């Protein structure tokens, strides 16, 4: 992209550092802040949205949450990998970058973080919310994913069942089955994707296992009791839900959120898994541009 301004920086936070990346020039339009998944996934894949900054004359701000990427990795202090820490970090970033008005997009765990922030902290200045392939209930998510596991070959189902029964998630047959499941419903990493998606990420495994669990469908970390469906009515800002037809965020999970957030809209991307903005980037950016412009 020609003349695209990119600023990278680090914010001091709790005695550690949080890396952030700002794309685009400052303008009258409220910036879009992106919350990545995981926990522990890093901002990398959001770089496919850089062109939105150019075509919409709007700053896009992404960052690596504590525990992954270019931010401090606190694997010696896993007790800090909690929703409270990550909300505080988001609040600190808003203050550090003087983000009085902003749009907020959270993907997967990032959407959970956005929901926690909106429902429990009632922040001001959020122009709109985009919940990308996320969830409002850990128990519903687990139930839906276990339903989809039943479509795997019988030996792969058995390997996953064994791993959960014995709490052993290191056996080769389980790892192969889980990889097959994630290639089907997250993103098929045997295919070629943009460099930022294929790029090796730093750390994040301890953050993920501490907060969520050993895999997507076994939430036994400190977020195991994440149940926000009944709180979603507290979200009063314009909300757009996006998901894919083959997503870990099944249509049932997405519809549950839409039914519970007053006036929310839902866009389902055909033939997409968990990261539809990577799989259908141009279509996603077009949707985002229209949505943000309508809700500035």
PDB file of C-alpha atoms in Angstrom:
ATOM      1  CA  UNK A   1       0.000   0.000   0.000  1.00  0.00           C
ATOM      2  CA  UNK A   2       1.386   3.340  -1.027  1.00  0.00           C
ATOM      3  CA  UNK A   3       2.282   5.900   1.649  1.00  0.00           C
ATOM      4  CA  UNK A   4       0.437   3.971   4.333  1.00  0.00           C
ATOM      5  CA  UNK A   5       1.519   5.367   7.670  1.00  0.00           C
ATOM      6  CA  UNK A   6       2.282   2.695  10.277  1.00  0.00           C
ATOM      7  CA  UNK A   7       3.277   3.562  13.843  1.00  0.00           C
ATOM      8  CA  UNK A   8       4.492   0.859  16.238  1.00  0.00           C
ATOM      9  CA  UNK A   9       4.965   1.414  19.940  1.00  0.00           C
ATOM     10  CA  UNK A  10       5.031  -0.124  23.383  1.00  0.00           C
ATOM     11  CA  UNK A  11       2.927   0.982  26.318  1.00  0.00           C
ATOM     12  CA  UNK A  12       4.101   0.423  29.899  1.00  0.00           C
ATOM     13  CA  UNK A  13       1.515  -1.713  31.690  1.00  0.00           C
ATOM     14  CA  UNK A  14       1.676  -3.292  35.177  1.00  0.00           C
ATOM     15  CA  UNK A  15       5.467  -3.175  35.051  1.00  0.00           C
ATOM     16  CA  UNK A  16       5.455  -4.925  31.655  1.00  0.00           C
ATOM     17  CA  UNK A  17       4.987  -3.797  28.046  1.00  0.00           C
ATOM     18  CA  UNK A  18       2.090  -3.953  25.591  1.00  0.00           C
ATOM     19  CA  UNK A  19       2.918  -3.675  21.890  1.00  0.00           C
ATOM     20  CA  UNK A  20       0.558  -1.731  19.633  1.00  0.00           C
ATOM     21  CA  UNK A  21       0.399  -0.950  15.913  1.00  0.00           C
ATOM     22  CA  UNK A  22      -1.489   1.989  14.390  1.00  0.00           C
ATOM     23  CA  UNK A  23      -2.248   2.033  10.669  1.00  0.00           C
ATOM     24  CA  UNK A  24      -3.364   5.145   8.788  1.00  0.00           C
ATOM     25  CA  UNK A  25      -3.381   8.866   9.396  1.00  0.00           C
ATOM     26  CA  UNK A  26      -5.288  10.625  12.149  1.00  0.00           C
ATOM     27  CA  UNK A  27      -8.658  11.847  10.881  1.00  0.00           C
ATOM     28  CA  UNK A  28     -12.009  13.084  12.166  1.00  0.00           C
ATOM     29  CA  UNK A  29     -13.351   9.540  12.069  1.00  0.00           C
ATOM     30  CA  UNK A  30     -13.223   7.473  15.277  1.00  0.00           C
ATOM     31  CA  UNK A  31     -10.533   4.772  14.974  1.00  0.00           C
ATOM     32  CA  UNK A  32     -11.257   1.053  14.898  1.00  0.00           C
ATOM     33  CA  UNK A  33      -9.596  -0.899  17.719  1.00  0.00           C
ATOM     34  CA  UNK A  34      -9.058  -4.643  17.152  1.00  0.00           C
ATOM     35  CA  UNK A  35      -9.005  -7.310  19.878  1.00  0.00           C
ATOM     36  CA  UNK A  36      -7.319 -10.530  18.761  1.00  0.00           C
ATOM     37  CA  UNK A  37      -8.316 -14.061  19.671  1.00  0.00           C
ATOM     38  CA  UNK A  38      -6.715 -16.780  21.721  1.00  0.00           C
ATOM     39  CA  UNK A  39      -6.098 -15.782  24.429  1.00  0.00           C
ATOM     40  CA  UNK A  40      -2.555 -15.671  23.129  1.00  0.00           C
ATOM     41  CA  UNK A  41      -3.074 -15.452  19.386  1.00  0.00           C
ATOM     42  CA  UNK A  42      -1.416 -12.023  18.623  1.00  0.00           C
ATOM     43  CA  UNK A  43      -2.423  -9.223  16.230  1.00  0.00           C
ATOM     44  CA  UNK A  44      -0.724 -10.692  13.120  1.00  0.00           C
ATOM     45  CA  UNK A  45      -3.778 -11.823  11.144  1.00  0.00           C
ATOM     46  CA  UNK A  46      -5.453  -8.417  11.586  1.00  0.00           C
ATOM     47  CA  UNK A  47      -2.881  -6.928   9.200  1.00  0.00           C
ATOM     48  CA  UNK A  48      -5.114  -8.124   6.325  1.00  0.00           C
ATOM     49  CA  UNK A  49      -7.414  -5.232   7.359  1.00  0.00           C
ATOM     50  CA  UNK A  50      -4.699  -2.565   6.828  1.00  0.00           C
ATOM     51  CA  UNK A  51      -6.249  -1.511   3.528  1.00  0.00           C
ATOM     52  CA  UNK A  52      -9.401  -0.425   5.371  1.00  0.00           C
ATOM     53  CA  UNK A  53      -7.365   2.457   6.862  1.00  0.00           C
ATOM     54  CA  UNK A  54      -6.495   3.600   3.353  1.00  0.00           C
ATOM     55  CA  UNK A  55      -9.919   3.351   1.722  1.00  0.00           C
ATOM     56  CA  UNK A  56     -11.873   4.677   4.719  1.00  0.00           C
ATOM     57  CA  UNK A  57      -9.464   7.400   5.892  1.00  0.00           C
ATOM     58  CA  UNK A  58      -9.602   5.931   9.400  1.00  0.00           C
ATOM     59  CA  UNK A  59      -6.931   4.744  11.833  1.00  0.00           C
ATOM     60  CA  UNK A  60      -6.896   1.035  12.621  1.00  0.00           C
ATOM     61  CA  UNK A  61      -5.328   0.147  15.972  1.00  0.00           C
ATOM     62  CA  UNK A  62      -4.276  -3.383  16.887  1.00  0.00           C
ATOM     63  CA  UNK A  63      -2.166  -4.672  19.759  1.00  0.00           C
ATOM     64  CA  UNK A  64      -0.750  -7.845  21.272  1.00  0.00           C
ATOM     65  CA  UNK A  65      -2.400  -8.649  24.569  1.00  0.00           C
ATOM     66  CA  UNK A  66      -0.111  -9.428  27.495  1.00  0.00           C
ATOM     67  CA  UNK A  67       1.177 -12.992  27.138  1.00  0.00           C
ATOM     68  CA  UNK A  68       1.813 -13.143  23.400  1.00  0.00           C
ATOM     69  CA  UNK A  69       3.304 -11.550  20.308  1.00  0.00           C
ATOM     70  CA  UNK A  70       5.549  -8.533  20.803  1.00  0.00           C
ATOM     71  CA  UNK A  71       4.138  -7.794  24.261  1.00  0.00           C
ATOM     72  CA  UNK A  72       5.596  -9.127  27.512  1.00  0.00           C
ATOM     73  CA  UNK A  73       5.238 -12.905  27.930  1.00  0.00           C
ATOM     74  CA  UNK A  74       4.436 -13.606  31.594  1.00  0.00           C
ATOM     75  CA  UNK A  75       4.591 -17.392  31.600  1.00  0.00           C
ATOM     76  CA  UNK A  76       6.250 -17.325  35.047  1.00  0.00           C
ATOM     77  CA  UNK A  77       3.143 -15.506  36.307  1.00  0.00           C
ATOM     78  CA  UNK A  78       0.183 -17.349  34.748  1.00  0.00           C
ATOM     79  CA  UNK A  79      -2.021 -15.981  37.549  1.00  0.00           C
ATOM     80  CA  UNK A  80      -1.982 -12.687  35.595  1.00  0.00           C
ATOM     81  CA  UNK A  81      -3.638 -14.313  32.562  1.00  0.00           C
ATOM     82  CA  UNK A  82      -7.199 -13.361  33.507  1.00  0.00           C
ATOM     83  CA  UNK A  83     -10.058 -11.409  31.974  1.00  0.00           C
ATOM     84  CA  UNK A  84      -9.484  -8.678  34.581  1.00  0.00           C
ATOM     85  CA  UNK A  85      -5.867  -8.157  33.444  1.00  0.00           C
ATOM     86  CA  UNK A  86      -6.836  -8.017  29.773  1.00  0.00           C
ATOM     87  CA  UNK A  87      -9.711  -5.552  30.399  1.00  0.00           C
ATOM     88  CA  UNK A  88      -7.346  -3.326  32.405  1.00  0.00           C
ATOM     89  CA  UNK A  89      -4.906  -3.477  29.499  1.00  0.00           C
ATOM     90  CA  UNK A  90      -7.595  -2.352  27.049  1.00  0.00           C
ATOM     91  CA  UNK A  91      -8.563   0.501  29.392  1.00  0.00           C
ATOM     92  CA  UNK A  92      -4.878   1.494  29.731  1.00  0.00           C
ATOM     93  CA  UNK A  93      -4.433   1.476  25.942  1.00  0.00           C
ATOM     94  CA  UNK A  94      -7.468   3.753  25.499  1.00  0.00           C
ATOM     95  CA  UNK A  95      -5.938   6.169  27.996  1.00  0.00           C
ATOM     96  CA  UNK A  96      -2.423   5.911  26.552  1.00  0.00           C
ATOM     97  CA  UNK A  97      -3.615   6.648  23.005  1.00  0.00           C
ATOM     98  CA  UNK A  98      -6.375   9.083  24.082  1.00  0.00           C
ATOM     99  CA  UNK A  99      -9.101   6.990  22.437  1.00  0.00           C
ATOM    100  CA  UNK A 100     -12.136   8.932  23.610  1.00  0.00           C
ATOM    101  CA  UNK A 101     -14.342   7.738  20.738  1.00  0.00           C
ATOM    102  CA  UNK A 102     -13.723   4.465  18.930  1.00  0.00           C
ATOM    103  CA  UNK A 103     -15.269   1.459  17.256  1.00  0.00           C
ATOM    104  CA  UNK A 104     -14.381  -1.913  18.786  1.00  0.00           C
ATOM    105  CA  UNK A 105     -13.948  -5.213  16.912  1.00  0.00           C
ATOM    106  CA  UNK A 106     -13.220  -8.418  18.810  1.00  0.00           C
ATOM    107  CA  UNK A 107     -12.594 -11.753  17.101  1.00  0.00           C
ATOM    108  CA  UNK A 108     -13.060 -15.076  18.952  1.00  0.00           C
ATOM    109  CA  UNK A 109     -11.619 -14.562  22.482  1.00  0.00           C
ATOM    110  CA  UNK A 110     -11.292 -10.871  21.514  1.00  0.00           C
ATOM    111  CA  UNK A 111     -15.079 -10.793  21.106  1.00  0.00           C
ATOM    112  CA  UNK A 112     -15.462 -12.342  24.565  1.00  0.00           C
ATOM    113  CA  UNK A 113     -13.181  -9.605  25.921  1.00  0.00           C
ATOM    114  CA  UNK A 114     -15.309  -6.963  24.167  1.00  0.00           C
ATOM    115  CA  UNK A 115     -18.508  -8.478  25.633  1.00  0.00           C
ATOM    116  CA  UNK A 116     -16.993  -8.551  29.157  1.00  0.00           C
ATOM    117  CA  UNK A 117     -15.848  -4.925  28.726  1.00  0.00           C
ATOM    118  CA  UNK A 118     -19.244  -3.721  27.482  1.00  0.00           C
ATOM    119  CA  UNK A 119     -21.392  -5.658  29.970  1.00  0.00           C
ATOM    120  CA  UNK A 120     -19.329  -5.342  33.156  1.00  0.00           C
ATOM    121  CA  UNK A 121     -17.543  -1.992  32.721  1.00  0.00           C
ATOM    122  CA  UNK A 122     -20.092   0.086  30.715  1.00  0.00           C
ATOM    123  CA  UNK A 123     -17.441   2.112  28.836  1.00  0.00           C
ATOM    124  CA  UNK A 124     -18.252   5.451  27.215  1.00  0.00           C
ATOM    125  CA  UNK A 125     -17.278   6.487  23.699  1.00  0.00           C
ATOM    126  CA  UNK A 126     -17.812   3.141  21.960  1.00  0.00           C
ATOM    127  CA  UNK A 127     -19.479   4.113  18.674  1.00  0.00           C
ATOM    128  CA  UNK A 128     -20.191   0.546  17.611  1.00  0.00           C
ATOM    129  CA  UNK A 129     -19.234  -3.041  18.315  1.00  0.00           C
ATOM    130  CA  UNK A 130     -18.264  -5.778  15.843  1.00  0.00           C
ATOM    131  CA  UNK A 131     -18.318  -9.310  17.278  1.00  0.00           C
ATOM    132  CA  UNK A 132     -16.443 -11.564  14.871  1.00  0.00           C
ATOM    133  CA  UNK A 133     -16.792 -15.355  15.243  1.00  0.00           C
ATOM    134  CA  UNK A 134     -17.161 -15.143  18.998  1.00  0.00           C
ATOM    135  CA  UNK A 135     -19.400 -16.451  21.788  1.00  0.00           C
ATOM    136  CA  UNK A 136     -21.467 -15.417  24.784  1.00  0.00           C
ATOM    137  CA  UNK A 137     -21.426 -18.808  26.559  1.00  0.00           C
ATOM    138  CA  UNK A 138     -18.536 -21.208  27.179  1.00  0.00           C
ATOM    139  CA  UNK A 139     -20.954 -24.081  27.835  1.00  0.00           C
ATOM    140  CA  UNK A 140     -22.900 -23.531  24.586  1.00  0.00           C
ATOM    141  CA  UNK A 141     -19.625 -23.252  22.641  1.00  0.00           C
ATOM    142  CA  UNK A 142     -18.368 -26.547  24.064  1.00  0.00           C
ATOM    143  CA  UNK A 143     -21.697 -28.250  23.382  1.00  0.00           C
ATOM    144  CA  UNK A 144     -21.814 -27.048  19.765  1.00  0.00           C
ATOM    145  CA  UNK A 145     -18.204 -28.051  19.083  1.00  0.00           C
ATOM    146  CA  UNK A 146     -18.793 -31.511  20.529  1.00  0.00           C
ATOM    147  CA  UNK A 147     -21.772 -31.786  18.180  1.00  0.00           C
ATOM    148  CA  UNK A 148     -19.504 -30.948  15.219  1.00  0.00           C
ATOM    149  CA  UNK A 149     -16.852 -33.425  16.394  1.00  0.00           C
ATOM    150  CA  UNK A 150     -19.431 -36.148  15.609  1.00  0.00           C
ATOM    151  CA  UNK A 151     -18.903 -35.411  11.891  1.00  0.00           C
ATOM    152  CA  UNK A 152     -15.219 -36.400  12.096  1.00  0.00           C
ATOM    153  CA  UNK A 153     -14.140 -39.942  11.116  1.00  0.00           C
ATOM    154  CA  UNK A 154     -14.977 -42.373  13.918  1.00  0.00           C
ATOM    155  CA  UNK A 155     -11.320 -43.000  14.871  1.00  0.00           C
ATOM    156  CA  UNK A 156     -10.743 -39.237  15.243  1.00  0.00           C
ATOM    157  CA  UNK A 157     -13.845 -38.895  17.428  1.00  0.00           C
ATOM    158  CA  UNK A 158     -12.509 -41.743  19.602  1.00  0.00           C
ATOM    159  CA  UNK A 159      -9.077 -40.096  19.924  1.00  0.00           C
ATOM    160  CA  UNK A 160     -10.641 -36.817  21.101  1.00  0.00           C
ATOM    161  CA  UNK A 161     -12.971 -38.648  23.503  1.00  0.00           C
ATOM    162  CA  UNK A 162     -10.008 -40.583  24.963  1.00  0.00           C
ATOM    163  CA  UNK A 163      -7.989 -37.401  25.412  1.00  0.00           C
ATOM    164  CA  UNK A 164     -10.830 -35.743  27.308  1.00  0.00           C
ATOM    165  CA  UNK A 165     -11.478 -38.818  29.485  1.00  0.00           C
ATOM    166  CA  UNK A 166      -7.819 -39.191  30.478  1.00  0.00           C
ATOM    167  CA  UNK A 167      -7.010 -35.455  30.438  1.00  0.00           C
ATOM    168  CA  UNK A 168      -4.075 -36.285  28.156  1.00  0.00           C
ATOM    169  CA  UNK A 169      -3.787 -33.990  25.158  1.00  0.00           C
ATOM    170  CA  UNK A 170      -0.391 -35.035  23.824  1.00  0.00           C
ATOM    171  CA  UNK A 171      -1.063 -38.373  22.056  1.00  0.00           C
ATOM    172  CA  UNK A 172      -0.319 -38.304  18.297  1.00  0.00           C
ATOM    173  CA  UNK A 173      -3.777 -39.614  17.314  1.00  0.00           C
ATOM    174  CA  UNK A 174      -5.477 -36.861  19.357  1.00  0.00           C
ATOM    175  CA  UNK A 175      -3.184 -34.167  17.926  1.00  0.00           C
ATOM    176  CA  UNK A 176      -3.949 -35.338  14.380  1.00  0.00           C
ATOM    177  CA  UNK A 177      -7.717 -35.381  15.039  1.00  0.00           C
ATOM    178  CA  UNK A 178      -7.655 -31.931  16.642  1.00  0.00           C
ATOM    179  CA  UNK A 179      -5.618 -30.514  13.759  1.00  0.00           C
ATOM    180  CA  UNK A 180      -8.147 -31.933  11.266  1.00  0.00           C
ATOM    181  CA  UNK A 181     -11.013 -30.386  13.242  1.00  0.00           C
ATOM    182  CA  UNK A 182      -9.300 -26.973  13.395  1.00  0.00           C
ATOM    183  CA  UNK A 183      -8.431 -27.046   9.675  1.00  0.00           C
ATOM    184  CA  UNK A 184     -12.126 -27.633   8.986  1.00  0.00           C
ATOM    185  CA  UNK A 185     -13.593 -25.019  11.317  1.00  0.00           C
ATOM    186  CA  UNK A 186     -10.883 -22.456  12.172  1.00  0.00           C
ATOM    187  CA  UNK A 187      -8.686 -21.967   9.104  1.00  0.00           C
ATOM    188  CA  UNK A 188      -7.031 -24.583   6.898  1.00  0.00           C
ATOM    189  CA  UNK A 189      -3.337 -23.986   7.524  1.00  0.00           C
ATOM    190  CA  UNK A 190      -2.386 -26.439   4.773  1.00  0.00           C
ATOM    191  CA  UNK A 191      -3.448 -23.696   2.316  1.00  0.00           C
ATOM    192  CA  UNK A 192      -1.504 -20.561   1.393  1.00  0.00           C
ATOM    193  CA  UNK A 193      -2.642 -17.401   3.185  1.00  0.00           C
ATOM    194  CA  UNK A 194      -1.195 -13.860   3.324  1.00  0.00           C
ATOM    195  CA  UNK A 195       2.215 -13.552   5.001  1.00  0.00           C
ATOM    196  CA  UNK A 196       0.788 -12.035   8.203  1.00  0.00           C
ATOM    197  CA  UNK A 197      -1.413 -15.127   8.710  1.00  0.00           C
ATOM    198  CA  UNK A 198       1.380 -17.632   8.024  1.00  0.00           C
ATOM    199  CA  UNK A 199       3.945 -15.697  10.096  1.00  0.00           C
ATOM    200  CA  UNK A 200       5.196 -17.521  13.182  1.00  0.00           C
ATOM    201  CA  UNK A 201       3.701 -16.149  16.397  1.00  0.00           C
ATOM    202  CA  UNK A 202       5.461 -15.573  19.716  1.00  0.00           C
ATOM    203  CA  UNK A 203       4.308 -17.530  22.727  1.00  0.00           C
ATOM    204  CA  UNK A 204       0.692 -17.444  23.802  1.00  0.00           C
ATOM    205  CA  UNK A 205       0.337 -21.142  24.650  1.00  0.00           C
ATOM    206  CA  UNK A 206       0.470 -20.645  28.429  1.00  0.00           C
ATOM    207  CA  UNK A 207      -1.995 -17.734  28.200  1.00  0.00           C
ATOM    208  CA  UNK A 208      -4.368 -19.908  26.153  1.00  0.00           C
ATOM    209  CA  UNK A 209      -4.161 -22.980  28.369  1.00  0.00           C
ATOM    210  CA  UNK A 210      -4.384 -20.953  31.602  1.00  0.00           C
ATOM    211  CA  UNK A 211      -7.413 -18.928  30.567  1.00  0.00           C
ATOM    212  CA  UNK A 212      -9.242 -21.286  28.183  1.00  0.00           C
ATOM    213  CA  UNK A 213      -7.939 -24.867  28.140  1.00  0.00           C
ATOM    214  CA  UNK A 214      -6.110 -27.490  26.040  1.00  0.00           C
ATOM    215  CA  UNK A 215      -8.271 -26.979  22.937  1.00  0.00           C
ATOM    216  CA  UNK A 216     -11.300 -25.073  21.666  1.00  0.00           C
ATOM    217  CA  UNK A 217     -13.938 -27.505  22.960  1.00  0.00           C
ATOM    218  CA  UNK A 218     -12.592 -28.197  26.478  1.00  0.00           C
ATOM    219  CA  UNK A 219     -12.902 -24.903  28.392  1.00  0.00           C
ATOM    220  CA  UNK A 220     -11.388 -25.739  31.757  1.00  0.00           C
ATOM    221  CA  UNK A 221      -9.228 -22.639  32.332  1.00  0.00           C
ATOM    222  CA  UNK A 222     -10.256 -19.602  34.363  1.00  0.00           C
ATOM    223  CA  UNK A 223     -12.776 -18.605  31.651  1.00  0.00           C
ATOM    224  CA  UNK A 224     -14.667 -21.915  32.039  1.00  0.00           C
ATOM    225  CA  UNK A 225     -17.563 -20.099  33.721  1.00  0.00           C
ATOM    226  CA  UNK A 226     -17.822 -17.381  31.058  1.00  0.00           C
ATOM    227  CA  UNK A 227     -21.616 -17.087  30.663  1.00  0.00           C
ATOM    228  CA  UNK A 228     -22.755 -13.742  29.282  1.00  0.00           C
ATOM    229  CA  UNK A 229     -25.834 -14.535  27.187  1.00  0.00           C
ATOM    230  CA  UNK A 230     -28.180 -13.176  29.868  1.00  0.00           C
ATOM    231  CA  UNK A 231     -26.090  -9.991  30.181  1.00  0.00           C
ATOM    232  CA  UNK A 232     -26.052  -9.130  26.465  1.00  0.00           C
ATOM    233  CA  UNK A 233     -29.125  -6.904  26.849  1.00  0.00           C
ATOM    234  CA  UNK A 234     -26.802  -4.400  28.561  1.00  0.00           C
ATOM    235  CA  UNK A 235     -25.113  -3.700  25.206  1.00  0.00           C
ATOM    236  CA  UNK A 236     -26.812  -0.566  23.890  1.00  0.00           C
ATOM    237  CA  UNK A 237     -24.432   0.417  21.068  1.00  0.00           C
ATOM    238  CA  UNK A 238     -24.962  -0.626  17.413  1.00  0.00           C
ATOM    239  CA  UNK A 239     -23.631  -4.191  17.145  1.00  0.00           C
ATOM    240  CA  UNK A 240     -22.660  -6.236  14.098  1.00  0.00           C
ATOM    241  CA  UNK A 241     -22.082  -9.987  14.461  1.00  0.00           C
ATOM    242  CA  UNK A 242     -20.081 -11.798  11.776  1.00  0.00           C
ATOM    243  CA  UNK A 243     -19.381 -15.507  11.380  1.00  0.00           C
ATOM    244  CA  UNK A 244     -18.787 -18.196   8.761  1.00  0.00           C
ATOM    245  CA  UNK A 245     -20.918 -21.128   7.677  1.00  0.00           C
ATOM    246  CA  UNK A 246     -18.128 -23.552   8.700  1.00  0.00           C
ATOM    247  CA  UNK A 247     -17.055 -21.588  11.772  1.00  0.00           C
ATOM    248  CA  UNK A 248     -16.283 -22.755  15.302  1.00  0.00           C
ATOM    249  CA  UNK A 249     -18.835 -20.021  16.011  1.00  0.00           C
ATOM    250  CA  UNK A 250     -21.758 -22.029  14.654  1.00  0.00           C
ATOM    251  CA  UNK A 251     -24.885 -20.287  13.331  1.00  0.00           C
ATOM    252  CA  UNK A 252     -26.612 -21.331  16.583  1.00  0.00           C
ATOM    253  CA  UNK A 253     -23.942 -19.557  18.664  1.00  0.00           C
ATOM    254  CA  UNK A 254     -24.139 -16.432  16.466  1.00  0.00           C
ATOM    255  CA  UNK A 255     -27.958 -16.408  16.463  1.00  0.00           C
ATOM    256  CA  UNK A 256     -27.986 -16.698  20.267  1.00  0.00           C
ATOM    257  CA  UNK A 257     -25.980 -13.458  20.457  1.00  0.00           C
ATOM    258  CA  UNK A 258     -28.100 -11.691  17.854  1.00  0.00           C
ATOM    259  CA  UNK A 259     -31.305 -12.645  19.673  1.00  0.00           C
ATOM    260  CA  UNK A 260     -29.936 -11.209  22.924  1.00  0.00           C
ATOM    261  CA  UNK A 261     -28.376  -7.911  21.754  1.00  0.00           C
ATOM    262  CA  UNK A 262     -31.089  -5.340  21.012  1.00  0.00           C
ATOM    263  CA  UNK A 263     -31.109  -4.198  17.370  1.00  0.00           C
ATOM    264  CA  UNK A 264     -27.985  -6.145  16.431  1.00  0.00           C
ATOM    265  CA  UNK A 265     -27.274  -7.298  12.886  1.00  0.00           C
ATOM    266  CA  UNK A 266     -25.653 -10.558  11.766  1.00  0.00           C
ATOM    267  CA  UNK A 267     -23.713 -11.295   8.574  1.00  0.00           C
ATOM    268  CA  UNK A 268     -22.981 -14.942   7.765  1.00  0.00           C
ATOM    269  CA  UNK A 269     -20.069 -15.492   5.343  1.00  0.00           C
ATOM    270  CA  UNK A 270     -20.478 -18.475   3.059  1.00  0.00           C
ATOM    271  CA  UNK A 271     -17.691 -21.111   2.938  1.00  0.00           C
ATOM    272  CA  UNK A 272     -15.756 -19.419   5.742  1.00  0.00           C
ATOM    273  CA  UNK A 273     -14.411 -20.781   8.988  1.00  0.00           C
ATOM    274  CA  UNK A 274     -13.313 -18.886  12.086  1.00  0.00           C
ATOM    275  CA  UNK A 275     -11.508 -15.985  10.388  1.00  0.00           C
ATOM    276  CA  UNK A 276     -13.790 -14.745   7.618  1.00  0.00           C
ATOM    277  CA  UNK A 277     -11.870 -11.455   7.257  1.00  0.00           C
ATOM    278  CA  UNK A 278      -8.873 -13.533   6.104  1.00  0.00           C
ATOM    279  CA  UNK A 279     -10.886 -15.881   3.902  1.00  0.00           C
ATOM    280  CA  UNK A 280     -13.000 -13.136   2.265  1.00  0.00           C
ATOM    281  CA  UNK A 281     -10.943 -10.023   2.966  1.00  0.00           C
ATOM    282  CA  UNK A 282     -12.359  -7.670   0.320  1.00  0.00           C
ATOM    283  CA  UNK A 283     -15.964  -8.572   1.109  1.00  0.00           C
ATOM    284  CA  UNK A 284     -15.305  -8.174   4.848  1.00  0.00           C
ATOM    285  CA  UNK A 285     -13.597  -4.780   4.404  1.00  0.00           C
ATOM    286  CA  UNK A 286     -16.491  -3.568   2.246  1.00  0.00           C
ATOM    287  CA  UNK A 287     -18.947  -4.593   4.998  1.00  0.00           C
ATOM    288  CA  UNK A 288     -16.807  -2.936   7.689  1.00  0.00           C
ATOM    289  CA  UNK A 289     -16.456   0.331   5.756  1.00  0.00           C
ATOM    290  CA  UNK A 290     -20.221   0.656   5.307  1.00  0.00           C
ATOM    291  CA  UNK A 291     -20.886  -0.315   8.923  1.00  0.00           C
ATOM    292  CA  UNK A 292     -18.332   2.098  10.426  1.00  0.00           C
ATOM    293  CA  UNK A 293     -19.375   5.012   8.193  1.00  0.00           C
ATOM    294  CA  UNK A 294     -23.017   4.447   9.185  1.00  0.00           C
ATOM    295  CA  UNK A 295     -22.175   4.441  12.908  1.00  0.00           C
ATOM    296  CA  UNK A 296     -19.612   7.219  13.284  1.00  0.00           C
TER     297      UNK A 296
END
